[in-house]
Coordinates of C-alpha atoms and ligand atoms in Angstrom, one line a residue:
M284 CA 166.1 -207.7 -15.2
S285 CA 163.1 -210.1 -15.4
D286 CA 161.6 -211.1 -18.7
Q287 CA 158.2 -210.9 -17.2
P288 CA 156.0 -208.4 -19.0
I289 CA 155.0 -205.5 -16.7
D290 CA 151.3 -205.5 -16.1
R291 CA 150.4 -202.0 -17.1
A292 CA 146.6 -202.5 -16.8
P293 CA 145.4 -199.5 -14.8
T294 CA 143.8 -200.4 -11.5
R295 CA 140.1 -199.7 -11.7
R296 CA 138.8 -197.4 -9.1
T297 CA 135.3 -198.4 -7.8
V298 CA 133.0 -195.8 -6.3
I299 CA 130.0 -196.6 -4.2
T300 CA 127.1 -194.4 -3.2
F301 CA 123.7 -194.9 -1.5
G302 CA 120.3 -193.3 -1.5
T303 CA 116.6 -193.9 -1.8
F304 CA 116.3 -192.0 -5.2
D305 CA 112.6 -191.8 -4.9
V306 CA 110.7 -189.6 -7.4
F307 CA 114.1 -189.3 -9.3
H308 CA 115.2 -185.7 -9.8
V309 CA 118.1 -183.6 -11.0
G310 CA 119.8 -183.5 -7.6
H311 CA 119.9 -187.4 -7.7
L312 CA 121.3 -187.2 -11.3
R313 CA 124.0 -184.7 -10.3
V314 CA 125.3 -186.6 -7.3
I315 CA 125.4 -189.9 -9.3
E316 CA 127.2 -188.3 -12.2
R317 CA 129.7 -186.6 -9.9
A318 CA 130.2 -189.8 -8.0
A319 CA 130.9 -191.7 -11.3
A320 CA 133.4 -189.0 -12.3
L321 CA 135.5 -189.9 -9.2
G322 CA 136.3 -193.4 -10.5
D323 CA 136.0 -196.0 -13.3
R324 CA 133.1 -198.0 -12.0
L325 CA 130.0 -196.8 -10.0
V326 CA 128.0 -199.1 -7.8
V327 CA 124.8 -197.7 -6.2
G328 CA 123.0 -199.0 -3.2
V329 CA 119.3 -198.2 -3.4
S330 CA 117.5 -198.2 -0.1
A331 CA 115.0 -201.0 0.5
D332 CA 111.4 -199.9 1.0
E333 CA 111.6 -201.0 4.6
L334 CA 114.8 -199.0 5.2
N335 CA 113.2 -195.9 3.7
L336 CA 110.2 -196.3 6.0
R337 CA 112.6 -196.5 9.0
K338 CA 114.8 -193.7 7.8
K339 CA 112.2 -191.2 6.5
G340 CA 109.0 -192.3 8.2
R341 CA 107.1 -192.8 4.9
E342 CA 106.6 -195.3 2.2
P343 CA 108.5 -194.4 -1.0
V344 CA 106.3 -193.3 -3.9
F345 CA 108.1 -195.7 -6.2
S346 CA 108.8 -199.3 -5.1
Q347 CA 112.4 -200.5 -4.6
G348 CA 112.1 -202.6 -7.8
E349 CA 111.1 -199.5 -9.8
R350 CA 113.8 -197.3 -8.1
L351 CA 116.5 -199.9 -8.8
E352 CA 115.3 -200.1 -12.5
I353 CA 115.5 -196.3 -12.9
V354 CA 119.0 -196.0 -11.3
A355 CA 120.3 -199.0 -13.2
A356 CA 119.3 -197.5 -16.5
L357 CA 121.6 -194.5 -16.1
R358 CA 124.6 -194.5 -18.4
C359 CA 127.1 -193.8 -15.7
V360 CA 125.8 -196.6 -13.3
D361 CA 127.5 -200.0 -13.6
Q362 CA 125.8 -201.9 -10.9
V363 CA 122.9 -201.5 -8.4
F364 CA 121.9 -203.5 -5.3
V365 CA 119.3 -203.1 -2.5
E366 CA 120.7 -201.5 0.7
E367 CA 118.9 -203.3 3.5
S368 CA 120.4 -201.4 6.4
L369 CA 122.4 -198.2 7.1
E370 CA 124.6 -200.2 9.5
L371 CA 125.9 -202.4 6.7
K372 CA 127.9 -199.8 4.8
R373 CA 131.3 -201.4 5.7
D374 CA 130.1 -204.8 4.5
Y375 CA 128.8 -203.3 1.2
I376 CA 132.1 -201.5 0.7
V377 CA 134.0 -204.7 1.1
Q378 CA 131.6 -206.9 -1.0
H379 CA 131.7 -204.5 -3.9
G380 CA 135.5 -203.7 -3.6
A381 CA 134.8 -200.0 -3.3
D382 CA 137.7 -197.6 -3.2
V383 CA 135.6 -194.5 -2.6
L384 CA 132.4 -193.9 -0.7
V385 CA 130.4 -190.9 -1.9
M386 CA 127.6 -189.3 0.2
G387 CA 125.7 -186.1 0.0
D388 CA 126.9 -183.4 2.4
D389 CA 123.7 -183.8 4.5
W390 CA 125.7 -186.8 5.8
T391 CA 129.0 -185.0 6.5
G392 CA 131.0 -186.7 9.2
R393 CA 128.6 -189.5 9.7
F394 CA 130.7 -192.1 7.8
D395 CA 134.2 -190.9 8.8
E396 CA 134.7 -194.1 10.7
L397 CA 134.9 -195.9 7.4
K398 CA 138.0 -194.0 6.3
D399 CA 140.1 -197.1 7.2
A400 CA 138.1 -199.1 4.6
C401 CA 138.0 -196.6 1.7
E402 CA 138.2 -192.9 0.8
V403 CA 135.1 -191.0 2.0
V404 CA 133.9 -188.1 0.0
Y405 CA 130.9 -185.8 0.9
L406 CA 129.5 -183.9 -2.1
P407 CA 127.5 -180.7 -1.8
R408 CA 123.7 -181.2 -2.4
T409 CA 122.1 -179.5 -5.4
P410 CA 120.2 -176.6 -3.9
A411 CA 116.5 -176.2 -3.7
I412 CA 115.3 -179.7 -4.7
S413 CA 114.4 -182.8 -2.8
T414 CA 112.0 -185.7 -3.0
T415 CA 110.2 -184.3 0.0
A416 CA 109.8 -180.9 -1.6
I417 CA 108.5 -182.4 -4.8
I418 CA 105.9 -184.5 -2.9
E419 CA 104.8 -181.5 -0.9
H420 CA 104.6 -179.3 -4.0
I421 CA 102.4 -181.9 -5.9
A422 CA 100.2 -182.4 -2.8
D423 CA 99.6 -178.6 -2.7
L424 CA 98.5 -178.3 -6.4
Ligands
CTP238 N1 121.0 -185.3 -3.1 C1 121.7 -184.2 -3.6 N2 121.0 -183.1 -3.9 C2 119.7 -183.0 -3.6 C3 119.0 -184.1 -3.1 C4 119.6 -185.3 -2.9 O1 122.9 -184.3 -3.8 N3 119.1 -181.8 -3.8 C5 121.7 -186.6 -2.9 C6 121.7 -186.9 -1.4 O2 122.7 -186.2 -0.7 C7 122.0 -188.4 -1.5 C8 121.3 -188.8 -2.8 O3 121.1 -187.6 -3.5 O4 123.4 -188.6 -1.7 C9 120.0 -189.6 -2.5 O5 119.3 -188.8 -1.7 P1 117.8 -189.1 -1.3 O6 117.7 -189.0 0.2 O7 117.3 -190.3 -1.9 O8 117.0 -187.8 -1.9 P2 116.3 -186.5 -1.3 O9 115.8 -185.7 -2.4 O10 117.2 -185.8 -0.3 O11 115.1 -187.2 -0.5 P3 114.2 -186.7 0.7 O12 113.6 -185.4 0.4 O13 113.2 -187.8 0.8 O14 115.1 -186.7 2.0

């Protein structure tokens, strides 16, 4: 038997998730909290203003700097970064050492090709709330 002490430090499981998180609402909070519960460290990629414009066809209400600040302030978030492109998911997973990718189930199947890089989990969306619905609701007041 070796005299070497056994390294019993548990391996930290890193979770990564992505989104615009504009007009931050409870659906955003729930997906972030549930993502954090799947590991020990949560990294969040917040979509760049440019990416949001390409993805959703509108400028976000809050700038990427403000959105990053809001998400970074959450207790369960360990790190945030700007997601510049949807096509770079694999690079972001590798850069951040992610073991699990979490996406809302509006993306089901879309990231299955990344299953060779990490575990891919799709979480059910919180019903009846979205940034789009909030913007439309306020516009109608
Ligand atoms: N999300 C969720 N439940 C909701 C709304 C969003 O779980 N009711 C999740 C999405 O699935 C995604 C993350 O929150 O994983 C960020 O979503 P985002 O597109 O920024 O928010 P939406 O409210 O869906 O925005 P929009 O209405 O502009 O599409």
